[in-house]
PDB file of C-alpha atoms in Angstrom:
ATOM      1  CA  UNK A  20     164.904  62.007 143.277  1.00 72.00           C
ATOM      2  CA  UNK A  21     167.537  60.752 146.219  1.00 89.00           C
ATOM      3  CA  UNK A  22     170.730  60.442 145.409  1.00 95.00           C
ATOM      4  CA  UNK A  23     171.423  56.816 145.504  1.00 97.00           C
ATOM      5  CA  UNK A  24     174.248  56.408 143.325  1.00 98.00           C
ATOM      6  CA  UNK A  25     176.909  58.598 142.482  1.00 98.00           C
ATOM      7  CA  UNK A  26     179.708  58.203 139.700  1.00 98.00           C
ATOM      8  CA  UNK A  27     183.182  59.390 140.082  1.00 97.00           C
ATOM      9  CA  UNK A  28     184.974  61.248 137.211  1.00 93.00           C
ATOM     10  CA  UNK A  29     188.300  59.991 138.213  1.00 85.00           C
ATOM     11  CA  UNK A  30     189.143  58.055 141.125  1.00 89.00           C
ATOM     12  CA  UNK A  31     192.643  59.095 141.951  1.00 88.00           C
ATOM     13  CA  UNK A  32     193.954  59.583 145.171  1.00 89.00           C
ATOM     14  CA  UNK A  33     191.373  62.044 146.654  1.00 94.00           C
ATOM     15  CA  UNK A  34     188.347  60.636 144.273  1.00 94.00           C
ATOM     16  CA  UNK A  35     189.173  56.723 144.982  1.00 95.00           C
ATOM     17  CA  UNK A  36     188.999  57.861 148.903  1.00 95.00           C
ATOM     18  CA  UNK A  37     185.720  59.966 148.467  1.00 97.00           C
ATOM     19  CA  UNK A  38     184.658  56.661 146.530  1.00 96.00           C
ATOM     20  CA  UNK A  39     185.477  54.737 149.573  1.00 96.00           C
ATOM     21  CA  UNK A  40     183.788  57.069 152.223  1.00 96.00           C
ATOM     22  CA  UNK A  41     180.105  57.079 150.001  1.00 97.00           C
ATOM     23  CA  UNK A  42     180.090  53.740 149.716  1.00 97.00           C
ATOM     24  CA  UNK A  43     180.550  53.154 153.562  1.00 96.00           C
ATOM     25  CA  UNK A  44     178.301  55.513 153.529  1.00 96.00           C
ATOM     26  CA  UNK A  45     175.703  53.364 152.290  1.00 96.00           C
ATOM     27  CA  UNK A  46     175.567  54.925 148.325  1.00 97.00           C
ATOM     28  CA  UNK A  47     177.024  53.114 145.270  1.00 97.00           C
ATOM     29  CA  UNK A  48     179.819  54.473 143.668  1.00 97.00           C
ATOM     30  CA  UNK A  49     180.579  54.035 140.071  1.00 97.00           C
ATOM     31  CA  UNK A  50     183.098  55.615 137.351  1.00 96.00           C
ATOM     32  CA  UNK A  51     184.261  54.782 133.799  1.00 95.00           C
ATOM     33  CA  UNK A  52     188.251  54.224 134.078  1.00 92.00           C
ATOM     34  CA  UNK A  53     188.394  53.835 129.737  1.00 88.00           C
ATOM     35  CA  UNK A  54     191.784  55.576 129.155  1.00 82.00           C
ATOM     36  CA  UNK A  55     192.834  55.769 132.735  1.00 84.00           C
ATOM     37  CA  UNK A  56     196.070  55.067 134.277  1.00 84.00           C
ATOM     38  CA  UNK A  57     197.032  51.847 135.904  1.00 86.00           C
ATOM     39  CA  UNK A  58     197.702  54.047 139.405  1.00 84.00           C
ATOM     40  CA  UNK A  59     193.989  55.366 139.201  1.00 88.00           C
ATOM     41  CA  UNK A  60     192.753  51.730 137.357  1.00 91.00           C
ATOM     42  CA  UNK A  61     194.353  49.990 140.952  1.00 91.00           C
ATOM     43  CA  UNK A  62     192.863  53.179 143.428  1.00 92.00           C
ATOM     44  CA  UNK A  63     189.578  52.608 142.035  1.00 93.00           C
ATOM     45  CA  UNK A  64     189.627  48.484 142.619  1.00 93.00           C
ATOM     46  CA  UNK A  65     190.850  49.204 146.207  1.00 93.00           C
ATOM     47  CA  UNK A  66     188.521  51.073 147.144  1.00 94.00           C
ATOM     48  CA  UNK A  67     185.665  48.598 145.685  1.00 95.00           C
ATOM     49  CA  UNK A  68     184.413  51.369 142.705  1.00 96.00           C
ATOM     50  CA  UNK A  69     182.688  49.855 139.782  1.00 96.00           C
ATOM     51  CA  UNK A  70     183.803  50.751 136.871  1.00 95.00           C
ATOM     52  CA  UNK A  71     181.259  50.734 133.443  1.00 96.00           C
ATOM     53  CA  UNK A  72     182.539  49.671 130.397  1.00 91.00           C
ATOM     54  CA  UNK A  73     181.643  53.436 128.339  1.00 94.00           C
ATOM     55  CA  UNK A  74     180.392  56.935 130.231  1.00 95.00           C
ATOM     56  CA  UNK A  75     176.552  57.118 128.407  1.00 95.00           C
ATOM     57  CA  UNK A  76     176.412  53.653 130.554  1.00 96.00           C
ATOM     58  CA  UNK A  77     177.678  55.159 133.581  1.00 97.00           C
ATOM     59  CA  UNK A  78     175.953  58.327 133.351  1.00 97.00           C
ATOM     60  CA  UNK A  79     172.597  56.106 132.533  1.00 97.00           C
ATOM     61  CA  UNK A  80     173.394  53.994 136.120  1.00 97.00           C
ATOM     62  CA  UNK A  81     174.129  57.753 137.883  1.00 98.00           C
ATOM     63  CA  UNK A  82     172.255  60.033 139.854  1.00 98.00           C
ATOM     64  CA  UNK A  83     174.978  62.516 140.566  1.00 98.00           C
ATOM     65  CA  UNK A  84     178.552  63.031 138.716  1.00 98.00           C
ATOM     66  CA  UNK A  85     181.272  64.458 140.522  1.00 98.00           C
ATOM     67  CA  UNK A  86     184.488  65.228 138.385  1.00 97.00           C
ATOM     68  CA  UNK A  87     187.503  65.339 140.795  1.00 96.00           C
ATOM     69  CA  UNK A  88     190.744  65.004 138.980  1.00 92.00           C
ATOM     70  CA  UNK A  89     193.878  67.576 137.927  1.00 92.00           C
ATOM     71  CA  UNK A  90     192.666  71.183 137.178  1.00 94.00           C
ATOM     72  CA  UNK A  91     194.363  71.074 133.907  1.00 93.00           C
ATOM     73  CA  UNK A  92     191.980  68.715 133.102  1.00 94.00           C
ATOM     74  CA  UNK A  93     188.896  69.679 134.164  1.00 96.00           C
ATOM     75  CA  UNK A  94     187.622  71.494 130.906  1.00 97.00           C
ATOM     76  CA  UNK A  95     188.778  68.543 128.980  1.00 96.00           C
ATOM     77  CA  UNK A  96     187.053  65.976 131.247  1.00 96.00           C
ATOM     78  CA  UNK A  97     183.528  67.661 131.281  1.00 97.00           C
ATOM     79  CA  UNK A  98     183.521  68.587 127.489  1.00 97.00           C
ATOM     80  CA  UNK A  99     184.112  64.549 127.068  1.00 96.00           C
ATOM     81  CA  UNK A 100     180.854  63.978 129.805  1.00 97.00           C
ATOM     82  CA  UNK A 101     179.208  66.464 127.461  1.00 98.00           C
ATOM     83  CA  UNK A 102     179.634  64.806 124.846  1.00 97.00           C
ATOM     84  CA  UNK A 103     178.500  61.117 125.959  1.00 97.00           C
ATOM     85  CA  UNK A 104     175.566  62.879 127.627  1.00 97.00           C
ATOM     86  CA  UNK A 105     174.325  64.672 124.633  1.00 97.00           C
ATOM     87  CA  UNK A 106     175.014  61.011 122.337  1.00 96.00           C
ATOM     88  CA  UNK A 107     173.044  59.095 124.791  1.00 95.00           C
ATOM     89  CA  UNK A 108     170.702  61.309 125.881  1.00 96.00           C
ATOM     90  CA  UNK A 109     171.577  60.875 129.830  1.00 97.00           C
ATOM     91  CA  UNK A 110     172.276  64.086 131.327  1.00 97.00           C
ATOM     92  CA  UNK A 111     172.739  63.249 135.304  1.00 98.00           C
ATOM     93  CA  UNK A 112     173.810  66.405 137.388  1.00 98.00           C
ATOM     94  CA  UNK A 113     177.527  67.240 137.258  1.00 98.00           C
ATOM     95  CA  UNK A 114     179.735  68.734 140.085  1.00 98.00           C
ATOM     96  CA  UNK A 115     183.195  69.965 138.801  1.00 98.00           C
ATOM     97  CA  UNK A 116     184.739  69.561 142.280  1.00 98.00           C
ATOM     98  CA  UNK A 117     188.713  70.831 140.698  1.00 97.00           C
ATOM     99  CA  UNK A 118     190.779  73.078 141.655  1.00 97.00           C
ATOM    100  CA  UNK A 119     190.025  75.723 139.056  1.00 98.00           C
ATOM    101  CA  UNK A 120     189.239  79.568 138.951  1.00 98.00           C
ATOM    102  CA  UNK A 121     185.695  80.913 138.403  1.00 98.00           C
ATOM    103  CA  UNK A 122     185.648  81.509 134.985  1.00 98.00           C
ATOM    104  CA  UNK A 123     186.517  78.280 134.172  1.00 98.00           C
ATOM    105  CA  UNK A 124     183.911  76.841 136.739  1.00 98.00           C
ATOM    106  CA  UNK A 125     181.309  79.081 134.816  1.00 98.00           C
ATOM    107  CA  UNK A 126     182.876  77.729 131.079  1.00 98.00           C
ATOM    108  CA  UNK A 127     182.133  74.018 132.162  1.00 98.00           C
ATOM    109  CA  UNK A 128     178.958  74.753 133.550  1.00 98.00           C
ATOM    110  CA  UNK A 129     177.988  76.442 130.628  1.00 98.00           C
ATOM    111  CA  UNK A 130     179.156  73.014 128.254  1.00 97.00           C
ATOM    112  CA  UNK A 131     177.213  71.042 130.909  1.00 98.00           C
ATOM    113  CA  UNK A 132     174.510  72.687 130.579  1.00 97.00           C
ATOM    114  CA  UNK A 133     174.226  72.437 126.460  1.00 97.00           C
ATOM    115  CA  UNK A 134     174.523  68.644 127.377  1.00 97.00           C
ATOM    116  CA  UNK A 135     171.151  68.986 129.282  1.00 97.00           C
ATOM    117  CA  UNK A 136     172.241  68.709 132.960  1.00 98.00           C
ATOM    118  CA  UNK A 137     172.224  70.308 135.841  1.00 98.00           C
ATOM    119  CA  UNK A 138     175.736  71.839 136.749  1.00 98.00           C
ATOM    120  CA  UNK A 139     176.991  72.077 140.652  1.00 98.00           C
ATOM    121  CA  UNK A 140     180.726  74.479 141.501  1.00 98.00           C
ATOM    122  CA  UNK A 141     182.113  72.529 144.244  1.00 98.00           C
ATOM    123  CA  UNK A 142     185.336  72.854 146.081  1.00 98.00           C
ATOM    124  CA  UNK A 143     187.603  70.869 147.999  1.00 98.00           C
ATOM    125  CA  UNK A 144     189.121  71.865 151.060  1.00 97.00           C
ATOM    126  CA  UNK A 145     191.130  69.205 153.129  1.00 95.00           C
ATOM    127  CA  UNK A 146     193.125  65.839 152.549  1.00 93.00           C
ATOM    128  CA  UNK A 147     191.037  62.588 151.322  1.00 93.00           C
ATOM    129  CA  UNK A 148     188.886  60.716 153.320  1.00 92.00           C
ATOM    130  CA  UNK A 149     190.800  58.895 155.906  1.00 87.00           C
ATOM    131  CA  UNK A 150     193.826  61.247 156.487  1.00 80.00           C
ATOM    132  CA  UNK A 151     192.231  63.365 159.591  1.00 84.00           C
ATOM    133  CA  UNK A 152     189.373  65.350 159.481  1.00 91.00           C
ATOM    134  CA  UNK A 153     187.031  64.984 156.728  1.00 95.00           C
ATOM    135  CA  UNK A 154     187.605  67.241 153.564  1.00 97.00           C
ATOM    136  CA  UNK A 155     185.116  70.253 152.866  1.00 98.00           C
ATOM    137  CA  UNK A 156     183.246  70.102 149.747  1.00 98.00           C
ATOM    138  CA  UNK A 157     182.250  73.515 149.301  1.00 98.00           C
ATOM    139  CA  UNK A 158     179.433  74.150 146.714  1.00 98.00           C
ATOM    140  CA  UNK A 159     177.139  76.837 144.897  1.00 98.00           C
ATOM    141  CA  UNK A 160     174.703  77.122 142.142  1.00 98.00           C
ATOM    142  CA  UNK A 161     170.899  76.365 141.776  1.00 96.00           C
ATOM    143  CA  UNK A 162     171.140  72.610 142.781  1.00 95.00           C
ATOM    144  CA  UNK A 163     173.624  72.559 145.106  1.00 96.00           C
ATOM    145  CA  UNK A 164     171.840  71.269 147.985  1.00 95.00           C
ATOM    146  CA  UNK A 165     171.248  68.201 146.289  1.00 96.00           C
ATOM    147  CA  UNK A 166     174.964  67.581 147.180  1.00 97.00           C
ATOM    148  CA  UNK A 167     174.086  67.687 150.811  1.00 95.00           C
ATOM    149  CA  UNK A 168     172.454  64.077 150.336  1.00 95.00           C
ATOM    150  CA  UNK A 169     176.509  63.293 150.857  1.00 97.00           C
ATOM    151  CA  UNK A 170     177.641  65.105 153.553  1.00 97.00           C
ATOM    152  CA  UNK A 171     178.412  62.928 156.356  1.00 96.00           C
ATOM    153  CA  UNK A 172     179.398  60.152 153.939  1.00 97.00           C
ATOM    154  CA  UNK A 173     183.183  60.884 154.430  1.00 96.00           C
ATOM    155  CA  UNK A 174     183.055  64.378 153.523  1.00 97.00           C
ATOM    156  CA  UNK A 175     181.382  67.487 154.851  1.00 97.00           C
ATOM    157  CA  UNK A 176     179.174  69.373 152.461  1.00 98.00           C
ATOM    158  CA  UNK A 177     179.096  72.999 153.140  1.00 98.00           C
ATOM    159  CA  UNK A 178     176.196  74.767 150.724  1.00 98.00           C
ATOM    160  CA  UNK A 179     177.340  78.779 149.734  1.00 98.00           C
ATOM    161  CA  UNK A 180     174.860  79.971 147.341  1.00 97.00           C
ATOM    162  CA  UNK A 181     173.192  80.327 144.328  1.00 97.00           C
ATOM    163  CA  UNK A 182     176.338  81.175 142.060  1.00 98.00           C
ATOM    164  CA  UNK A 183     178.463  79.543 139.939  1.00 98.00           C
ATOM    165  CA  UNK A 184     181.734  80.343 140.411  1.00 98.00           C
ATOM    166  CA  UNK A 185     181.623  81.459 144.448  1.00 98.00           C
ATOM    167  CA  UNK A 186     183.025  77.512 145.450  1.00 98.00           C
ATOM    168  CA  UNK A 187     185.550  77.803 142.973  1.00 98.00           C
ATOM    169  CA  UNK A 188     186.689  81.211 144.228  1.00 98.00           C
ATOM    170  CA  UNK A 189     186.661  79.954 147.902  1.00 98.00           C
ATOM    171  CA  UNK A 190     188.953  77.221 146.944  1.00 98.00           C
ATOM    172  CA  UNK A 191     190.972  79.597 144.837  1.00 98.00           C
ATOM    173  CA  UNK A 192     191.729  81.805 148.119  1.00 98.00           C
ATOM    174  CA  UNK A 193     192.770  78.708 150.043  1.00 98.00           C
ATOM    175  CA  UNK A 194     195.136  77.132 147.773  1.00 98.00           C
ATOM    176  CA  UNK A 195     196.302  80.785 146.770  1.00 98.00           C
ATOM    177  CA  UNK A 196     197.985  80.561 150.892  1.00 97.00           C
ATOM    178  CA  UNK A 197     198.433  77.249 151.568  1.00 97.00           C
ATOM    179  CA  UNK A 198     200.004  75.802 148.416  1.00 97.00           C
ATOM    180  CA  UNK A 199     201.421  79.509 147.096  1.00 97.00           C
ATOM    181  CA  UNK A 200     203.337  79.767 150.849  1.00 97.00           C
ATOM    182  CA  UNK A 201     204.660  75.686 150.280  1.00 97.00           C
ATOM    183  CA  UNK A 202     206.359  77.275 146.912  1.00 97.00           C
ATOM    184  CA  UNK A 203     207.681  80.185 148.767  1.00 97.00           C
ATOM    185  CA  UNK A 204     208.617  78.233 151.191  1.00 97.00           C
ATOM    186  CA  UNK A 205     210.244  75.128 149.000  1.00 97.00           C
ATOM    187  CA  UNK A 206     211.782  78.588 147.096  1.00 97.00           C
ATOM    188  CA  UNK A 207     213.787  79.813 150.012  1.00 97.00           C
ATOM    189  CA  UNK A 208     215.584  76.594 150.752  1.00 97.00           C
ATOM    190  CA  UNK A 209     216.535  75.894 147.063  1.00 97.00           C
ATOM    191  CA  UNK A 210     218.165  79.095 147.050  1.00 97.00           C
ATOM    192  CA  UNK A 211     219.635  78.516 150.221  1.00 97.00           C
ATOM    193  CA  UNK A 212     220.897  75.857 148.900  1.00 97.00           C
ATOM    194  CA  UNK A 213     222.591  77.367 146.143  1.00 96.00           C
ATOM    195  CA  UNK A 214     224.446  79.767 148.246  1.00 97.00           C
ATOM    196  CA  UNK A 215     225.417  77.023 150.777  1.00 96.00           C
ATOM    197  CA  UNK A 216     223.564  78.083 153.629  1.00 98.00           C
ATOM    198  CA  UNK A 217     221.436  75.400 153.848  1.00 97.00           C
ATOM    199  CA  UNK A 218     222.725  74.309 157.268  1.00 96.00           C
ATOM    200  CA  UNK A 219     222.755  78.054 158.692  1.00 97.00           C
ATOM    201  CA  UNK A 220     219.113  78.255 157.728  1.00 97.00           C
ATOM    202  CA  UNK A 221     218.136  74.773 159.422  1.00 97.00           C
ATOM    203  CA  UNK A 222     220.150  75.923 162.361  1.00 97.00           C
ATOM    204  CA  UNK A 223     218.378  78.925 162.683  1.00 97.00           C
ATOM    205  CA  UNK A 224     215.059  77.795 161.927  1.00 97.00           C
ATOM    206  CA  UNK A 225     215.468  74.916 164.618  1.00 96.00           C
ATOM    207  CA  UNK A 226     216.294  77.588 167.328  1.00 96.00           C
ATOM    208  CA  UNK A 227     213.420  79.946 166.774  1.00 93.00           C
ATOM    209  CA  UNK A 228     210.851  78.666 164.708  1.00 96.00           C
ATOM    210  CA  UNK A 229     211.138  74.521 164.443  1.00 96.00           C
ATOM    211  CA  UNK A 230     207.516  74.076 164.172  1.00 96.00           C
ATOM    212  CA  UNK A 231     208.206  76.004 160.836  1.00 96.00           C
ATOM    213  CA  UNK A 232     210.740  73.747 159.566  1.00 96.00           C
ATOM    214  CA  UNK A 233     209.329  70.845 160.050  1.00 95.00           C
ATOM    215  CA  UNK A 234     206.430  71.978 158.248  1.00 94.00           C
ATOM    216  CA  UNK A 235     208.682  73.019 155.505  1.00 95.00           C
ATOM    217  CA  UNK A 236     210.436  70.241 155.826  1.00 95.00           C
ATOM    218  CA  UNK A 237     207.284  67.940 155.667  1.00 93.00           C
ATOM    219  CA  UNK A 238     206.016  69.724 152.500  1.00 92.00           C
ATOM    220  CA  UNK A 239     209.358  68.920 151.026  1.00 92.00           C
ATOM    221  CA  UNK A 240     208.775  65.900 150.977  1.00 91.00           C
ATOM    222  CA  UNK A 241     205.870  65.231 149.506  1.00 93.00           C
ATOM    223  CA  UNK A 242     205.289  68.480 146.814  1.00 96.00           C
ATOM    224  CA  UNK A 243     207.732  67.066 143.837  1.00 96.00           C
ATOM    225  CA  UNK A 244     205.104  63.956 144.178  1.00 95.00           C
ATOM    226  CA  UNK A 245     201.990  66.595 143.622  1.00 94.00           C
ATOM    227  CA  UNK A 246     203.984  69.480 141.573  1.00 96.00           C
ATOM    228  CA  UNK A 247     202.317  68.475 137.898  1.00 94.00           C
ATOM    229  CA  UNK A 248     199.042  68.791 139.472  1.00 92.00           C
ATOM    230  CA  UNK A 249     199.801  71.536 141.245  1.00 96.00           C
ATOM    231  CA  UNK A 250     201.267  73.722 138.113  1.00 97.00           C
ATOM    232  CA  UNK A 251     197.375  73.646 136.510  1.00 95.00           C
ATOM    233  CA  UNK A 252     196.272  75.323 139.927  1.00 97.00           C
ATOM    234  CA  UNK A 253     198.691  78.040 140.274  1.00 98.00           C
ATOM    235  CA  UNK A 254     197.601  78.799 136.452  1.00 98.00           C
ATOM    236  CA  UNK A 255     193.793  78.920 137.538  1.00 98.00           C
ATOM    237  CA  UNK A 256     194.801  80.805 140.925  1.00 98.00           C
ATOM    238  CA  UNK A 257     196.890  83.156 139.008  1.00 98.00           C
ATOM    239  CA  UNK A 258     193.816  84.147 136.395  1.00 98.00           C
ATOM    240  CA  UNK A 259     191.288  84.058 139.799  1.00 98.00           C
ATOM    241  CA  UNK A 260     193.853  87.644 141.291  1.00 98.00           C
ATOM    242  CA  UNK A 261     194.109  88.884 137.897  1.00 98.00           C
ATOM    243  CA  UNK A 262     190.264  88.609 137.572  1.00 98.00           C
ATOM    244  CA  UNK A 263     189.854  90.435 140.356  1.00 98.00           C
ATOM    245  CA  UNK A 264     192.070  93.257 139.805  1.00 98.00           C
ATOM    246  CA  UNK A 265     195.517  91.978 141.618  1.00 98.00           C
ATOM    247  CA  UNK A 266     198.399  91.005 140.308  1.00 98.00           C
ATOM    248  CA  UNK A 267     198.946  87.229 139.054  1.00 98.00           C
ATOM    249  CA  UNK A 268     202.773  87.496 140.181  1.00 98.00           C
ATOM    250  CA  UNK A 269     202.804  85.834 143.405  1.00 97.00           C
ATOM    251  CA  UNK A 270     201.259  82.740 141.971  1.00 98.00           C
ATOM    252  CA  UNK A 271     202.890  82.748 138.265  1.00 98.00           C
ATOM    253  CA  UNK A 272     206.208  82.879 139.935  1.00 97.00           C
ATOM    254  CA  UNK A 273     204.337  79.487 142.320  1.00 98.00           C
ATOM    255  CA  UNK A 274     203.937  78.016 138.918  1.00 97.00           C
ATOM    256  CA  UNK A 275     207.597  78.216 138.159  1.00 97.00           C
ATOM    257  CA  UNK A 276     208.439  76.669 141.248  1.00 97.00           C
ATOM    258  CA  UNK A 277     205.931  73.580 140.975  1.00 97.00           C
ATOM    259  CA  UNK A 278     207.651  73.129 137.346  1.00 97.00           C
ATOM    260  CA  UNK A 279     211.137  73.040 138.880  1.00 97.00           C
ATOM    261  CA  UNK A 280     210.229  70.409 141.359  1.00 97.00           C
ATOM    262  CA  UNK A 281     208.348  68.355 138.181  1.00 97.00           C
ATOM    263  CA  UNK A 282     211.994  68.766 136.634  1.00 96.00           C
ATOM    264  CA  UNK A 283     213.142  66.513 139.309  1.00 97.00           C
ATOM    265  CA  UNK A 284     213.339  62.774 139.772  1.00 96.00           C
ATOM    266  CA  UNK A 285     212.049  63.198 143.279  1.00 97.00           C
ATOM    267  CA  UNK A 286     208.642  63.720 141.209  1.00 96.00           C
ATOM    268  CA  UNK A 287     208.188  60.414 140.033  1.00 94.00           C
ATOM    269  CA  UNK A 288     207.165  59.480 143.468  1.00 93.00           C
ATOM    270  CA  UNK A 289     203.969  58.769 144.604  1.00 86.00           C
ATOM    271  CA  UNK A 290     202.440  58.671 147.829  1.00 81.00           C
ATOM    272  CA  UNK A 291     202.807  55.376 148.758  1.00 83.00           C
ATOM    273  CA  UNK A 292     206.923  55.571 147.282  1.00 92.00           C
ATOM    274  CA  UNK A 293     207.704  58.789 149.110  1.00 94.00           C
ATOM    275  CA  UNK A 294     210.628  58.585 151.292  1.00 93.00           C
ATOM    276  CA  UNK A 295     209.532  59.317 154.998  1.00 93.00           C
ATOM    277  CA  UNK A 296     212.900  59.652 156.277  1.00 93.00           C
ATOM    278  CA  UNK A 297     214.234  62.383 153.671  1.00 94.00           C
ATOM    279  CA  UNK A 298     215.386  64.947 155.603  1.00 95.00           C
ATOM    280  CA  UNK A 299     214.883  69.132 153.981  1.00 95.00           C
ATOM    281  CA  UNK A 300     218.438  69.322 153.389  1.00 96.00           C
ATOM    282  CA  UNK A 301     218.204  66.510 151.273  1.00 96.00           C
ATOM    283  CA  UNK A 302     215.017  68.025 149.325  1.00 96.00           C
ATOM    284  CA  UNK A 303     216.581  70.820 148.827  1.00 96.00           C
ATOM    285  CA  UNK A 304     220.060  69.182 147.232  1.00 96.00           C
ATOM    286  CA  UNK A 305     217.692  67.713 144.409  1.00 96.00           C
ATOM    287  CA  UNK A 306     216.153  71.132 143.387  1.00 97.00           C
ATOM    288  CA  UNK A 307     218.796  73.194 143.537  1.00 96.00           C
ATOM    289  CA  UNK A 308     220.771  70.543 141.300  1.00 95.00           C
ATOM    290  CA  UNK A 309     218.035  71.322 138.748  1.00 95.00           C
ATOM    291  CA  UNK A 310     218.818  74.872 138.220  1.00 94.00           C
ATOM    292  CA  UNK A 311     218.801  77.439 136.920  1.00 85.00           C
ATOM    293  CA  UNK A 312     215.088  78.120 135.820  1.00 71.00           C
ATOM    294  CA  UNK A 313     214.468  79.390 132.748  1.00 53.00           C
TER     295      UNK A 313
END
């Protein structure tokens, strides 16, 4: 059966815009927003999502479920689908498209699959729709081609095999360098900072290497806005290397930094309230006024 419309499980920033780029895309786009926040209640409206009054009415209307929302809750959020699909006896197929570590990817699949559905690993690579080049949605397991009925819809869908778990790994090993080097990175200049060499740094930085800071500097900006999300994934990141046989260390000491910058009134922001004009010296003022960490 063709995948004509799909229901997203929940339309925050990067599942309103996915929302937004299928249903340009010529598919409709659904979700339930029952218990969600005004931020993701207002995302959803803007980008012209329907939203159904209960999920066994949703998941009746949909022929494909993608979950995209914080890693922490991912578990949560497909053991409620569960749930509603084993009560009303409509079990569409389910992509967990989070940020989390194999072995959780194979634990929802697993409570997905006692609901009666079809379960799909995905993982995303990229900013939302709309922000440069269209995100990656990197997928495995015995459906997973039935995703590529999206790809081209504001996303790329990149197919990877058979198993369970291999999408979620991918993503694991991206975010592992990208947002594990933004803590390292976010790390140096708070300590910097407390030793007053803040300036020395910049200085330096600026002379050899200012593509680096800016990039730092950029990140700076913006992380305290994404650090509660982001302390979830270094949790799921940091069980992927231990897994596998290497240390967790890198990416529980990641963790600590993403909780600092939560600490911080700077993570209040959202993306639309972030200042653009903060310089790194500023950033780095707010953390290092939160110390120590504990």
């Amino acid at each position: 059966m063709p995948v004509k419309t799909v229901a997203i499980m929940s339309p925050g920033e990067m599942g309103h815009a996915v929302g937004r780029g299928l249903l340009a895309g010529g598919l409709s786009v659904i979700t339930c927003l029952e218990g969600r926040s005004d931020l993701t209640r207002n995302l959803a409206e803007r980008a012209g999502i329907v939203d159904t009054p209960a999920l066994g009415e949703m998941l009746a209307e949909a022929d494909l479920v993608l979950c995209i929302g914080p890693p922490a809750k991912a578990a949560e959020m497909a053991s409620t689908v569960a749930r509603a699909m084993s009560d009303s006896g409509n079990a569409p197929p389910y992509a967990d498209c989070n940020a989390v570590s194999p072995a959780t990817a194979r634990r929802i699949g697993d409570d997905i699959a006692r609901a009666g559905a079809d379960f799909i690993d995905g993982g995303i690579i990229g900013p939302p729709p709309g922000k440069g080049a269209p995100p990656r949605f990197y997928v495995s397991g015995e459906r997973a081609s039935l995703m590529s009925e999206l790809d081209g819809k504001g996303i790329r869908v990149r197919p990877i095999g058979d198993e369970i778990g291999r999408a979620s790994g991918l993503k694991m090993c991206f975010a592992s360098m990208t947002k594990g080097t933004l803590a390292l990175q976010t790390a140096v200049f708070t300590v910097a900072e407390a030793l007053g060499l803040t300036g020395e740094l910049r200085d330096e930085l600026l002379e050899g290497r200012e593509a680096l800071y800016k990039q730092i500097e950029s990140g700076a900006r913006r992380l305290p806005s994404v650090s509660a999300r982001y302390i979830g994934e270094m949790e799921e990141i940091a069980a992927t290397y231990e897994a596998a046989g290497v240390t967790p260390k890198f990416h529980q000491g990641a963790l600590d930094i993403y909780r600092l910058l939560a600490s911080t009134p700077l993570a209040k922001e959202t993306s639309e309230t972030i200042d653009p004009n903060r310089t790194l010296e500023e950033a780095a003022k707010v953390f290092a006024r939160h110390l120590p960490m504990k």
